[in-house]
XYZ file of C-alpha atoms in Angstrom:
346
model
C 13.111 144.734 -17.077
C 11.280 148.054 -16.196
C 9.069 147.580 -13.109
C 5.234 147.303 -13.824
C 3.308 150.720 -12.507
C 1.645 149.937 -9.191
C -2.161 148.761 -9.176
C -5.089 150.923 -8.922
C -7.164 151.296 -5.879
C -9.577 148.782 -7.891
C -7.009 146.321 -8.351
C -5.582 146.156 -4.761
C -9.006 145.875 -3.565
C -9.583 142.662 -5.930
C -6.108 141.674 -4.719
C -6.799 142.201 -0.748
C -10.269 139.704 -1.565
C -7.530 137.294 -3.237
C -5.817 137.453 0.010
C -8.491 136.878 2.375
C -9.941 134.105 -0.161
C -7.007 132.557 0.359
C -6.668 132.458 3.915
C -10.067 131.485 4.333
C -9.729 128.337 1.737
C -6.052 127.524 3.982
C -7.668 127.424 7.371
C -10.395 125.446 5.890
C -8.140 123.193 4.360
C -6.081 123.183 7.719
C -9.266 122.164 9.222
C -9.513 119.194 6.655
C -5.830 118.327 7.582
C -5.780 118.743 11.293
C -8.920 116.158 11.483
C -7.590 113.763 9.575
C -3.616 113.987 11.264
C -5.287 114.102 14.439
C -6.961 110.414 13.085
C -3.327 109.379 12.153
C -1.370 110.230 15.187
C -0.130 113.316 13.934
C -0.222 117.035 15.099
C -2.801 119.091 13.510
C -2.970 122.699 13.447
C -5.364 124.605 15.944
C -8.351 126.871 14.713
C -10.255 129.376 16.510
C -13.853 129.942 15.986
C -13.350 133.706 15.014
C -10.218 134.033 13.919
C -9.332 137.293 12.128
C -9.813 138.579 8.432
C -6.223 138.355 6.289
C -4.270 141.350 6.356
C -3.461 142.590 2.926
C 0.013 141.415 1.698
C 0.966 145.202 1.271
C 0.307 145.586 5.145
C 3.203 142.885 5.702
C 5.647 143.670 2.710
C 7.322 147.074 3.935
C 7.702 145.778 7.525
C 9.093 142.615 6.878
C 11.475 143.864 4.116
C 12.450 146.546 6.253
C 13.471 144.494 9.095
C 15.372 141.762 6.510
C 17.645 144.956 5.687
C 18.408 145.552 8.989
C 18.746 141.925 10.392
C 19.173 139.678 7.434
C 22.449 137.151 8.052
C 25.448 137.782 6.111
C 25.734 134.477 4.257
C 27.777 133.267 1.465
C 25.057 132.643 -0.956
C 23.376 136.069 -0.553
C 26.776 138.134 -1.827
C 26.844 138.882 -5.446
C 29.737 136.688 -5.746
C 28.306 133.675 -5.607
C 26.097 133.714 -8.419
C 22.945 131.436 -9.503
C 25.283 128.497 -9.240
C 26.253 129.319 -5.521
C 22.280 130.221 -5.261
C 21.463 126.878 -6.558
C 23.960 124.480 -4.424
C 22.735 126.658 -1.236
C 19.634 125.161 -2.198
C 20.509 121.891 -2.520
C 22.452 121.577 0.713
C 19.815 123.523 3.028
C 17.273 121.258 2.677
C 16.609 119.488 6.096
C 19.861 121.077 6.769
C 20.628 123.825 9.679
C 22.858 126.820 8.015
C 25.603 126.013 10.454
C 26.297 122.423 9.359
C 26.034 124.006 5.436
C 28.335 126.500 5.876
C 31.715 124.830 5.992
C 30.948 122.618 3.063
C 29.148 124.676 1.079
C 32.442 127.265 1.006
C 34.752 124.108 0.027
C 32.497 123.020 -2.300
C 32.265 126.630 -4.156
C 36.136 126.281 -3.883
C 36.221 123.041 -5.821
C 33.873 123.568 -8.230
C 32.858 126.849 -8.910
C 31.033 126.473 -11.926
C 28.537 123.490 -12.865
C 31.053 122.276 -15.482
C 33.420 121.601 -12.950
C 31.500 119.462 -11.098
C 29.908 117.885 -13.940
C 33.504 116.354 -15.287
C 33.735 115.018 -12.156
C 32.441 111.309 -11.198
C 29.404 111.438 -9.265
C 31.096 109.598 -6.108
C 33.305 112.307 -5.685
C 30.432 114.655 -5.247
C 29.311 112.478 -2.393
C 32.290 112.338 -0.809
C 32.329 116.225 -0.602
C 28.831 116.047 0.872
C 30.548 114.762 3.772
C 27.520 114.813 6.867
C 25.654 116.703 5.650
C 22.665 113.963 5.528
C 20.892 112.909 2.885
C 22.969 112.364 0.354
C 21.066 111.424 -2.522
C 21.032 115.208 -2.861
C 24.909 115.171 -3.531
C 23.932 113.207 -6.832
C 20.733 115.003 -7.637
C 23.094 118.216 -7.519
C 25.874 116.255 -10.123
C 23.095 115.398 -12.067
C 21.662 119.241 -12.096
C 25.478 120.403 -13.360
C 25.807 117.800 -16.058
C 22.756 118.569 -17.664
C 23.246 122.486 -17.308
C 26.404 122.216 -18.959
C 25.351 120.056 -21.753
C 21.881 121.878 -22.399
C 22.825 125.504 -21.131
C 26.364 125.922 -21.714
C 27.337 125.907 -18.267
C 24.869 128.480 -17.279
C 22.093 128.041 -14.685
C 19.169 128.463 -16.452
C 17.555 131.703 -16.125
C 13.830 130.367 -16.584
C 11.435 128.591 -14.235
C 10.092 126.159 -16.422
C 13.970 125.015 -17.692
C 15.060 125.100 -14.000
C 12.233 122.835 -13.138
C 13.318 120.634 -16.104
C 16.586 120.024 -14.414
C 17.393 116.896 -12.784
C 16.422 116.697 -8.651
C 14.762 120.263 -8.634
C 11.643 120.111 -7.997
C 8.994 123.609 -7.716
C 10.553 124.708 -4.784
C 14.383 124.699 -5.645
C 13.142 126.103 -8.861
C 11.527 129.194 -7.256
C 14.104 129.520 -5.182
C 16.591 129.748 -7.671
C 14.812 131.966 -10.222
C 13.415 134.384 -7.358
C 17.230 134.927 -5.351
C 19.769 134.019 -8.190
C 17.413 136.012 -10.724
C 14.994 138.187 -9.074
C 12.146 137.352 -10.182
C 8.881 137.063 -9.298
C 7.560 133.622 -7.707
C 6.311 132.583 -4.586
C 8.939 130.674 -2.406
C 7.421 128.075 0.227
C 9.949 126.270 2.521
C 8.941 125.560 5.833
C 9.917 128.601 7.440
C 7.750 130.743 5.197
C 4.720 128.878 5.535
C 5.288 128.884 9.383
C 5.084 132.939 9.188
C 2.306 132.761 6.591
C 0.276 130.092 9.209
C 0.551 132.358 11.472
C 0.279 135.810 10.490
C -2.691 135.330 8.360
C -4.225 131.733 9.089
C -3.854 131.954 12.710
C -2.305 128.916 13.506
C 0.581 127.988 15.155
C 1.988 125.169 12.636
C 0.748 124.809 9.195
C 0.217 121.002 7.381
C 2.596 118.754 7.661
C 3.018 118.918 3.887
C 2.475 121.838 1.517
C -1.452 122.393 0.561
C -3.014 123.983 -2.789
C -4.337 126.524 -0.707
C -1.405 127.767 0.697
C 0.227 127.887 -2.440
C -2.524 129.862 -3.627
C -2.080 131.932 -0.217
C 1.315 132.505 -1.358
C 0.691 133.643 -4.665
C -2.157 136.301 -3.438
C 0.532 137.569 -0.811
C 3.215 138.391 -3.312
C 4.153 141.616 -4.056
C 3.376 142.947 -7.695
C 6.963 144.214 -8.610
C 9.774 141.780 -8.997
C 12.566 143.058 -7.206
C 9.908 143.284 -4.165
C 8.971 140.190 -4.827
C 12.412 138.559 -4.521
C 13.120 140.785 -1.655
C 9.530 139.832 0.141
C 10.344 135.792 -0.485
C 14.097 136.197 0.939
C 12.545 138.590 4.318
C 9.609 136.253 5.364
C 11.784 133.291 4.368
C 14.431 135.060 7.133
C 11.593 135.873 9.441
C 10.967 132.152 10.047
C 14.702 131.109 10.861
C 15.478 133.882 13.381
C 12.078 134.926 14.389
C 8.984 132.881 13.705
C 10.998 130.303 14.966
C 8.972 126.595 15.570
C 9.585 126.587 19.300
C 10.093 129.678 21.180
C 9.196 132.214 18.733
C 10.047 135.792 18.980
C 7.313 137.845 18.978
C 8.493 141.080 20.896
C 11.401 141.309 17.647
C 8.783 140.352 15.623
C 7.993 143.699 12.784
C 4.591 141.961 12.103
C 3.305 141.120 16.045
C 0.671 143.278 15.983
C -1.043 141.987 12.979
C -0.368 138.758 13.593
C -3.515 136.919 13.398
C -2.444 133.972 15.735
C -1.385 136.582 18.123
C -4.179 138.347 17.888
C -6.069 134.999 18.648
C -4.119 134.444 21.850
C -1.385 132.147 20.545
C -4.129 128.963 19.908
C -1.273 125.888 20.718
C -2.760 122.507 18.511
C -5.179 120.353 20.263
C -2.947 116.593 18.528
C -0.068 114.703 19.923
C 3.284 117.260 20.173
C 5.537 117.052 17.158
C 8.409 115.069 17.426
C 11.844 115.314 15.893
C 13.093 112.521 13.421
C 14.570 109.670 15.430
C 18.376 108.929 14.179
C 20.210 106.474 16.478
C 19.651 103.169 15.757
C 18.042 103.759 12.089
C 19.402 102.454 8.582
C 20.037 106.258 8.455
C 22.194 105.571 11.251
C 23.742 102.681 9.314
C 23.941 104.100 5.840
C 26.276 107.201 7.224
C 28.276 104.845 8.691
C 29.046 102.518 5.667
C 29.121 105.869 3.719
C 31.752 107.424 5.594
C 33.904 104.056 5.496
C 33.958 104.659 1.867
C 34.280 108.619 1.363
C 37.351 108.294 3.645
C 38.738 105.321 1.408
C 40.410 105.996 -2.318
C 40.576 102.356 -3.370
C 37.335 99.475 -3.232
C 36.660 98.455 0.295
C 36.024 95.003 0.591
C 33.071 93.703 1.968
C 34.835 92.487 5.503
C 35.325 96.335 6.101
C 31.692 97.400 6.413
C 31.155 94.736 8.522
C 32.678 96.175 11.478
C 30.754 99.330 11.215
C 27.124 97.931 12.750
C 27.112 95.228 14.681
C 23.635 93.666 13.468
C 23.873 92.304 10.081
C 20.430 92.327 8.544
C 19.825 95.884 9.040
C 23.743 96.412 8.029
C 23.001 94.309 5.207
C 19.659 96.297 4.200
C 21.456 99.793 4.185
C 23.833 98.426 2.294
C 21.340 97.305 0.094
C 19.739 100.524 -0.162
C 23.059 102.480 -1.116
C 23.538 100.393 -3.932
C 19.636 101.150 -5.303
C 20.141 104.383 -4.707
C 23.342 104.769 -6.508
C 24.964 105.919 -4.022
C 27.540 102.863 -3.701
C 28.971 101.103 -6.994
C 28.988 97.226 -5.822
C 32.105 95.506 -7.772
C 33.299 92.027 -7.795
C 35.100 90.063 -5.489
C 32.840 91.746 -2.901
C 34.109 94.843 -3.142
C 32.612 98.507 -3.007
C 33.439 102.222 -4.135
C 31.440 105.445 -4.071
C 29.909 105.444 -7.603
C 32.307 106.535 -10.887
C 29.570 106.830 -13.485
């Protein structure tokens, strides 16, 4: 693909409006949010009266790329090696999931099954037994279900376009970005959490965006993309970086920061939110709790467990009872007679 020429003065001008547009329209809508969490118990984001006009994107691209190339992590899915299959089960497992609890599994997995057909002639329980802990594990079958269906409808190959990565079972928009903009590089804008937490910031001005993603800062996203692809993919992979190591949620960075002094927050005076502090998801005592624990009984197990088994594992039987329960709706867990269980064959 040849790279588009760069815009005219006229054209980055109507892009720079896009920009601020957008920013304006996402602290609104933060404003709409942050009222209405603050009615539900839950932390909204802080606004100042006056806070700064959106930089351009082109104002953050070159410093932010520029420090990724310097400072970016050398991880397995970023080497050429790995391919838009290794791209796409990155994906899968970092969701909710720190890098350092990914890494081990993710390199066995690769190991394993290197290419979607392998793992798609495998049964789906043995895909959730290679999860391991990982945590939610529904995303161990999501990820079978993405390899059969790549093998039968692209001959093995993850597919190279949005719109038939999107079609693909458990990927949603922003697996589908992901996958197109660092397995393919092209051009789309990529919105996990740490992204929007440098995009709150350095343009909104505020320390945490919404709880859950917003149309305007998708649109903010958009208007802040560069207008080459390769940029583009480089951009969505630096500010996704930026987050992780240096836009961090709590104790944030900003003296390694390559962006500090346009940071509109900063410029604000760091604005904290006026709600309730955030608060991390509870774990002990939860049918999360539970459900790991009757799901490890079985990954370690190569033959039905009867039912007597996974009642020593939690000690209170209608919650032990109603993870149970949940496994089996979920798919997760293949009940069989004689009250007897298995991680799922089919």
């Amino acid at each position: 693909m040849t790279k588009p020429p760069a815009p005219s003065e006229a054209v980055a001008d109507a892009e720079a409006e896009v920009t601020a547009e957008a920013a304006t329209a996402a602290r609104s809508e933060a404003r709409r949010d942050g009222r209405a969490e603050a009615h539900a118990g839950a932390r909204p984001g802080t606004l100042t009266g006056a806070e700064p006009a959106a930089p351009a994107g082109e104002h953050l691209h070159a410093p932010v790329i520029d420090w990724f190339d310097e400072h970016a992590r050398d991880l397995p899915w970023r080497r050429p090696e790995a391919g838009p299959w290794g791209v796409m089960v990155s994906e899968f497992m970092l969701q909710q999931t720190p890098v350092s609890r990914v890494l081990p599994v993710y390199e066995q997995w690769l190991a394993r099954w290197p290419r979607p057909a392998d793992l798609a002639q495998e049964a789906p329980g043995e895909a959730v037994r290679a999860w391991g802990r990982l945590g939610y594990p529904r995303r161990a079958l999501r990820l079978h279900g993405a390899a059969v269906a790549i093998t039968e409808r692209h001959g093995g190959d993850v597919p190279t376009d949005h719109t038939q990565l999107l079609a693909l079972p458990g990927i949603g928009e922003y697996t589908a970005a992901a996958v197109a903009s660092f397995a393919y590089g092209q051009r789309h804008a990529v919105l996990d959490t740490n992204v929007r937490r440098v995009f709150a910031r350095a343009v909104t001005g505020v320390q945490y965006p919404p709880n859950a993603t917003t149309a305007a800062e998708r649109k903010l996203a958009r208007a802040l993309l560069p207008a080459d692809e390769p940029t583009a993919s480089r951009w969505a992979a630096a500010s996704m970086e930026l987050g992780a190591l240096v836009c961090t949620a709590k104790n944030e960075s900003c003296h390694r920061c390559p962006i500090a002094a346009q940071c509109a927050w900063r410029l604000a005076g760091k604005p904290e939110h006026d709600g309730p502090p955030r608060r991390g998801q509870t774990y002990a005592g939860t049918d999360r709790q539970v459900r790991g624990k009757l799901l490890a009984v079985l990954r370690e197990a190569h033959a039905p467990v009867p039912q007597a088994v996974l009642d020593r594992v939690w000690h209170e039987p209608v919650q032990r009872a109603r993870a149970l329960d949940g496994l089996v709706a979920d798919g997760l867990v293949e009940p069989l007679p004689g009250g007897l269980y298995r991680l799922p064959l089919t």
